[in-house]
CSV table of C-alpha atoms in Angstrom, one decimal:
chain,number,residue,atom,x,y,z
A,1,UNK,CA,51.7,129.4,141.6
A,2,UNK,CA,49.0,126.8,142.0
A,3,UNK,CA,47.0,128.8,144.5
A,4,UNK,CA,43.6,130.2,143.8
A,5,UNK,CA,43.1,134.0,143.9
A,6,UNK,CA,40.0,133.9,146.2
A,7,UNK,CA,39.9,132.7,149.8
A,8,UNK,CA,38.2,129.4,150.4
A,9,UNK,CA,38.4,128.7,154.2
A,10,UNK,CA,40.4,131.3,156.0
A,11,UNK,CA,39.2,134.8,156.6
A,12,UNK,CA,41.1,137.8,155.2
A,13,UNK,CA,42.0,138.7,158.8
A,14,UNK,CA,43.6,135.3,159.4
A,15,UNK,CA,45.6,135.4,156.2
A,16,UNK,CA,46.7,139.0,157.0
A,17,UNK,CA,47.7,137.9,160.5
A,18,UNK,CA,49.9,135.2,159.0
A,19,UNK,CA,51.3,137.1,156.0
A,20,UNK,CA,51.3,140.8,156.7
A,21,UNK,CA,54.7,142.6,157.0
A,22,UNK,CA,54.1,143.8,160.6
A,23,UNK,CA,52.0,141.5,162.8
A,24,UNK,CA,52.4,138.3,160.7
A,25,UNK,CA,56.1,138.7,160.2
A,26,UNK,CA,56.4,139.3,163.9
A,27,UNK,CA,54.4,136.3,165.0
A,28,UNK,CA,54.3,133.8,162.1
A,29,UNK,CA,51.9,131.4,163.7
A,30,UNK,CA,48.1,131.2,163.5
A,31,UNK,CA,45.5,129.5,165.7
A,32,UNK,CA,42.3,128.5,163.9
A,33,UNK,CA,39.7,127.7,166.5
A,34,UNK,CA,37.4,124.8,165.8
A,35,UNK,CA,39.1,123.7,162.6
A,36,UNK,CA,38.0,120.1,163.3
A,37,UNK,CA,34.4,119.5,164.5
A,38,UNK,CA,33.7,117.4,167.5
A,39,UNK,CA,33.0,114.3,165.4
A,40,UNK,CA,36.3,114.7,163.5
A,41,UNK,CA,38.3,115.3,166.7
A,42,UNK,CA,36.6,112.4,168.4
A,43,UNK,CA,37.5,110.1,165.5
A,44,UNK,CA,41.2,111.0,165.8
A,45,UNK,CA,41.1,110.7,169.5
A,46,UNK,CA,39.4,107.3,169.4
A,47,UNK,CA,41.7,106.0,166.8
A,48,UNK,CA,44.7,107.2,168.8
A,49,UNK,CA,43.5,105.2,171.8
A,50,UNK,CA,42.8,102.1,169.6
A,51,UNK,CA,46.4,102.3,168.3
A,52,UNK,CA,47.7,102.4,171.9
A,53,UNK,CA,45.5,99.3,172.7
A,54,UNK,CA,46.9,97.5,169.7
A,55,UNK,CA,50.5,98.3,170.6
A,56,UNK,CA,52.5,95.0,171.2
A,57,UNK,CA,55.2,95.7,173.7
A,58,UNK,CA,56.5,92.1,173.6
A,59,UNK,CA,58.2,92.5,170.2
A,60,UNK,CA,59.1,96.2,170.6
A,61,UNK,CA,62.8,97.3,170.7
A,62,UNK,CA,62.0,99.7,173.6
A,63,UNK,CA,63.0,102.6,171.4
A,64,UNK,CA,62.5,105.9,173.3
A,65,UNK,CA,62.0,109.3,171.9
A,66,UNK,CA,64.0,112.3,173.2
A,67,UNK,CA,65.0,115.6,171.8
A,68,UNK,CA,68.1,115.8,174.0
A,69,UNK,CA,71.4,116.5,172.2
A,70,UNK,CA,73.2,113.8,174.1
A,71,UNK,CA,70.6,111.0,174.1
A,72,UNK,CA,69.0,111.1,170.7
A,73,UNK,CA,67.1,108.4,168.8
A,74,UNK,CA,69.3,106.5,166.5
A,75,UNK,CA,68.2,102.9,165.9
A,76,UNK,CA,66.8,101.4,162.7
A,77,UNK,CA,63.3,101.2,164.2
A,78,UNK,CA,63.3,105.0,164.2
A,79,UNK,CA,65.2,105.7,161.0
A,80,UNK,CA,63.0,103.3,159.0
A,81,UNK,CA,59.7,104.7,160.3
A,82,UNK,CA,59.0,107.2,157.6
A,83,UNK,CA,56.8,104.8,155.7
A,84,UNK,CA,55.4,102.9,158.7
A,85,UNK,CA,53.4,103.4,161.8
A,86,UNK,CA,55.7,102.9,164.8
A,87,UNK,CA,55.6,103.5,168.5
A,88,UNK,CA,58.2,105.5,170.6
A,89,UNK,CA,58.3,105.4,174.4
A,90,UNK,CA,58.7,108.2,176.9
A,91,UNK,CA,62.2,108.3,178.5
A,92,UNK,CA,60.8,107.7,182.0
A,93,UNK,CA,58.5,104.8,180.9
A,94,UNK,CA,61.3,102.2,180.9
A,95,UNK,CA,63.4,101.3,184.0
A,96,UNK,CA,67.0,100.3,184.2
A,97,UNK,CA,66.1,96.6,183.6
A,98,UNK,CA,64.1,97.3,180.5
A,99,UNK,CA,60.7,96.9,182.0
A,100,UNK,CA,57.8,99.4,181.6
A,101,UNK,CA,57.1,101.5,184.6
A,102,UNK,CA,53.4,101.9,183.8
A,103,UNK,CA,50.7,100.4,181.5
A,104,UNK,CA,51.7,100.5,177.8
A,105,UNK,CA,48.9,103.0,177.0
A,106,UNK,CA,50.6,105.5,179.3
A,107,UNK,CA,54.2,104.7,178.2
A,108,UNK,CA,54.1,105.9,174.6
A,109,UNK,CA,55.6,109.3,173.8
A,110,UNK,CA,54.3,109.4,170.2
A,111,UNK,CA,53.2,107.3,167.2
A,112,UNK,CA,54.6,108.1,163.8
A,113,UNK,CA,55.6,108.8,161.1
A,114,UNK,CA,53.3,107.7,158.2
A,115,UNK,CA,49.9,107.9,159.9
A,116,UNK,CA,48.7,110.3,157.2
A,117,UNK,CA,49.5,107.7,154.5
A,118,UNK,CA,48.7,104.4,156.1
A,119,UNK,CA,45.8,105.0,158.6
A,120,UNK,CA,42.5,105.8,157.0
A,121,UNK,CA,41.3,108.0,159.9
A,122,UNK,CA,44.4,110.2,159.8
A,123,UNK,CA,44.6,110.1,156.0
A,124,UNK,CA,41.1,111.5,155.8
A,125,UNK,CA,42.0,114.5,157.9
A,126,UNK,CA,45.3,115.2,156.2
A,127,UNK,CA,45.2,114.3,152.6
A,128,UNK,CA,41.5,113.9,151.9
A,129,UNK,CA,40.3,117.0,153.7
A,130,UNK,CA,38.9,119.8,151.6
A,131,UNK,CA,39.3,122.3,154.5
A,132,UNK,CA,43.0,121.4,154.7
A,133,UNK,CA,43.5,121.9,151.0
A,134,UNK,CA,41.7,125.3,151.2
A,135,UNK,CA,44.0,126.4,154.0
A,136,UNK,CA,47.0,125.5,151.9
A,137,UNK,CA,45.6,127.5,149.0
A,138,UNK,CA,44.6,130.4,151.1
A,139,UNK,CA,47.9,130.9,152.7
A,140,UNK,CA,49.9,130.9,149.4
A,141,UNK,CA,52.9,129.6,151.4
A,142,UNK,CA,53.7,126.8,149.0
A,143,UNK,CA,53.7,126.3,145.2
A,144,UNK,CA,53.1,122.5,145.3
A,145,UNK,CA,52.9,121.4,148.9
A,146,UNK,CA,53.5,117.8,150.0
A,147,UNK,CA,53.1,116.1,153.4
A,148,UNK,CA,55.9,114.3,155.1
A,149,UNK,CA,56.1,113.1,158.7
A,150,UNK,CA,52.9,112.8,160.8
A,151,UNK,CA,52.6,112.0,164.5
A,152,UNK,CA,50.2,111.6,167.4
A,153,UNK,CA,52.0,113.1,170.4
A,154,UNK,CA,50.6,112.0,173.8
A,155,UNK,CA,52.3,114.0,176.6
A,156,UNK,CA,51.6,111.3,179.1
A,157,UNK,CA,50.6,112.3,182.6
A,158,UNK,CA,53.5,113.0,185.0
A,159,UNK,CA,56.2,111.8,182.5
A,160,UNK,CA,55.3,113.6,179.3
A,161,UNK,CA,58.7,114.9,178.3
A,162,UNK,CA,59.5,118.6,177.6
A,163,UNK,CA,60.4,119.5,174.1
A,164,UNK,CA,63.0,122.4,174.2
A,165,UNK,CA,62.7,125.4,171.9
A,166,UNK,CA,63.4,124.5,168.3
A,167,UNK,CA,62.3,125.3,164.8
A,168,UNK,CA,61.3,123.0,161.9
A,169,UNK,CA,62.9,124.7,158.9
A,170,UNK,CA,65.7,122.2,158.2
A,171,UNK,CA,63.9,120.0,155.7
A,172,UNK,CA,64.3,121.9,152.5
A,173,UNK,CA,66.5,124.6,150.8
A,174,UNK,CA,65.2,127.3,150.8
A,175,UNK,CA,63.2,126.7,154.1
A,176,UNK,CA,59.6,125.9,153.4
A,177,UNK,CA,58.4,123.9,156.4
A,178,UNK,CA,55.0,124.6,157.8
A,179,UNK,CA,53.7,122.7,160.9
A,180,UNK,CA,50.0,121.7,161.2
A,181,UNK,CA,49.3,121.0,164.9
A,182,UNK,CA,45.8,119.9,166.0
A,183,UNK,CA,44.7,119.7,169.6
A,184,UNK,CA,42.8,116.5,170.3
A,185,UNK,CA,42.4,117.4,174.0
A,186,UNK,CA,42.4,120.7,175.8
A,187,UNK,CA,45.9,122.1,176.3
A,188,UNK,CA,46.9,124.0,179.4
A,189,UNK,CA,50.1,125.2,181.0
A,190,UNK,CA,50.0,122.2,183.3
A,191,UNK,CA,49.8,119.4,180.6
A,192,UNK,CA,52.4,120.8,178.1
A,193,UNK,CA,50.8,123.3,175.9
A,194,UNK,CA,52.8,125.0,173.1
A,195,UNK,CA,54.7,128.2,173.6
A,196,UNK,CA,56.2,130.4,170.9
A,197,UNK,CA,58.8,133.2,170.7
A,198,UNK,CA,57.1,135.8,168.5
A,199,UNK,CA,59.4,137.2,165.8
A,200,UNK,CA,62.0,134.5,166.3
A,201,UNK,CA,61.8,133.5,162.6
A,202,UNK,CA,63.3,136.9,161.9
A,203,UNK,CA,65.8,137.2,164.7
A,204,UNK,CA,66.9,133.7,165.5
A,205,UNK,CA,69.1,131.8,163.0
A,206,UNK,CA,68.6,128.1,162.4
A,207,UNK,CA,71.6,126.7,164.3
A,208,UNK,CA,71.0,123.0,164.2
A,209,UNK,CA,69.0,120.3,162.5
A,210,UNK,CA,68.1,116.6,163.1
A,211,UNK,CA,69.9,114.4,160.5
A,212,UNK,CA,71.1,110.9,159.8
A,213,UNK,CA,74.7,110.7,160.9
A,214,UNK,CA,77.6,109.0,159.0
A,215,UNK,CA,77.9,105.4,160.1
A,216,UNK,CA,74.2,105.1,161.2
A,217,UNK,CA,72.0,106.7,163.8
A,218,UNK,CA,70.8,110.3,164.1
A,219,UNK,CA,72.2,113.5,165.6
A,220,UNK,CA,72.0,117.2,165.6
A,221,UNK,CA,74.1,118.9,162.9
A,222,UNK,CA,75.1,122.4,164.0
A,223,UNK,CA,74.9,125.1,161.4
A,224,UNK,CA,77.3,128.1,160.6
A,225,UNK,CA,55.3,134.1,176.0
A,226,UNK,CA,52.9,131.3,176.2
A,227,UNK,CA,49.8,131.6,173.9
A,228,UNK,CA,46.1,131.0,174.5
A,229,UNK,CA,45.6,127.3,175.3
A,230,UNK,CA,44.2,125.4,172.3
A,231,UNK,CA,40.8,123.7,172.7
A,232,UNK,CA,39.9,120.4,171.1
A,233,UNK,CA,39.9,120.6,167.3
A,234,UNK,CA,41.9,123.8,167.1
A,235,UNK,CA,44.5,123.9,164.4
A,236,UNK,CA,47.8,125.8,165.0
A,237,UNK,CA,49.9,126.7,162.0
A,238,UNK,CA,53.6,127.1,162.8
A,239,UNK,CA,56.0,128.7,160.5
A,240,UNK,CA,59.1,126.5,160.2
A,241,UNK,CA,61.5,129.2,161.4
A,242,UNK,CA,59.5,130.1,164.6
A,243,UNK,CA,61.0,128.9,167.8
A,244,UNK,CA,58.5,126.8,169.8
A,245,UNK,CA,58.5,124.4,172.6
A,246,UNK,CA,56.3,122.5,175.1
A,247,UNK,CA,56.8,121.9,178.8
A,248,UNK,CA,56.8,118.6,180.6
A,249,UNK,CA,53.3,117.3,181.5
A,250,UNK,CA,53.1,117.6,185.3
A,251,UNK,CA,49.4,117.1,185.5
A,252,UNK,CA,47.3,113.9,185.8
A,253,UNK,CA,45.7,114.5,182.4
A,254,UNK,CA,47.0,113.5,178.9
A,255,UNK,CA,47.5,116.0,176.1
A,256,UNK,CA,46.9,114.3,172.8
A,257,UNK,CA,47.7,116.2,169.6
A,258,UNK,CA,48.0,115.3,165.9
A,259,UNK,CA,50.7,117.1,163.9
A,260,UNK,CA,52.3,116.9,160.5
A,261,UNK,CA,54.6,119.0,158.4
A,262,UNK,CA,54.0,120.5,154.9
A,263,UNK,CA,56.8,121.5,152.6
A,264,UNK,CA,57.2,122.7,149.1
A,265,UNK,CA,58.3,120.2,146.4
A,266,UNK,CA,60.8,120.4,143.5
A,267,UNK,CA,61.5,122.5,141.6
A,268,UNK,CA,60.5,125.1,144.2
A,269,UNK,CA,62.6,123.5,147.0
A,270,UNK,CA,65.2,120.8,147.4
A,271,UNK,CA,64.7,118.1,150.0
A,272,UNK,CA,68.1,117.5,151.7
A,273,UNK,CA,69.4,113.9,151.5
A,274,UNK,CA,70.8,114.2,155.0
A,275,UNK,CA,67.3,114.6,156.6
A,276,UNK,CA,66.6,111.7,158.9
A,277,UNK,CA,63.3,111.0,157.2
A,278,UNK,CA,63.6,110.1,153.6
A,279,UNK,CA,60.8,109.1,151.1
A,280,UNK,CA,60.9,105.7,149.6
A,281,UNK,CA,60.0,104.5,146.0
A,282,UNK,CA,57.0,102.7,147.5
A,283,UNK,CA,55.9,105.8,149.5
A,284,UNK,CA,57.0,109.1,148.1
A,285,UNK,CA,55.6,112.3,149.8
A,286,UNK,CA,51.9,112.9,148.9
A,287,UNK,CA,50.7,116.1,147.3
A,288,UNK,CA,48.3,118.1,149.3
A,289,UNK,CA,46.7,119.8,146.3
A,290,UNK,CA,45.6,118.0,143.2
A,291,UNK,CA,47.8,118.1,140.2
A,292,UNK,CA,47.0,116.7,136.7
A,293,UNK,CA,48.0,113.0,136.4
A,294,UNK,CA,50.1,113.1,139.6
A,295,UNK,CA,49.3,112.3,143.2
A,296,UNK,CA,52.7,112.0,144.7
A,297,UNK,CA,56.1,113.7,144.5
A,298,UNK,CA,59.6,112.1,144.6
A,299,UNK,CA,61.9,114.5,146.4
A,300,UNK,CA,65.0,113.4,144.5
A,301,UNK,CA,65.1,116.4,142.2
């Protein structure tokens, strides 16, 4: 193990809540209030809005993002976004003639998937953040954690799409995914806050995962109690096997959030070659914790 013995950022109670055999094994998520200060949260929020302003709709393929089984994302714009910063539209933001139904700043579902690598503001919070490294060490969840996809999810007013219940454990074998979800604005039951099914990582098997399909595109491969609303800067840790969802945003307010996933690296876990997101030689997954003479990890092990 590469983890230190003492705690650096989390309290013993927080670690116990996440790890203990009773409460933590039942819940397997953890809210850390005020993980980011106001200045840090404002920096991410401001940069998110700048990216929306910089978005050029004229040369965009109008790729929408949906989690529907029947209408999934499958074009090259999405599949090749693992080492880029790209924009994905809300389903209801484009009419039948291919025109936006609202201003471009209110049409984007999310921006991803290499913000943590390519954008200095998001990189600072994800890969250059000593608090983030301390949380990774305190949890003792991974041996050698790396970061993969990162996103700003906007939940646009009135059209912010619902995300049905799902889990995130399909990346590696054995499952090692851990979600880091940071509220950039206050989340409520009206604007699409997260909900969890406590204990679902123990009782609900992983039945499908989002993969690249043979012949191109993406698809779902099928396999044999709302919580306190997060405030700005709160970090929610989500065990990869816990069912979670968010409802449609029916309010007049946005709900910006920044999220990325952390997984273990070889030889502790194998990254599946069928996962829709794949590292590239130019941009392998970056280590969260420092390792002698190494800063990145190739998952082809």
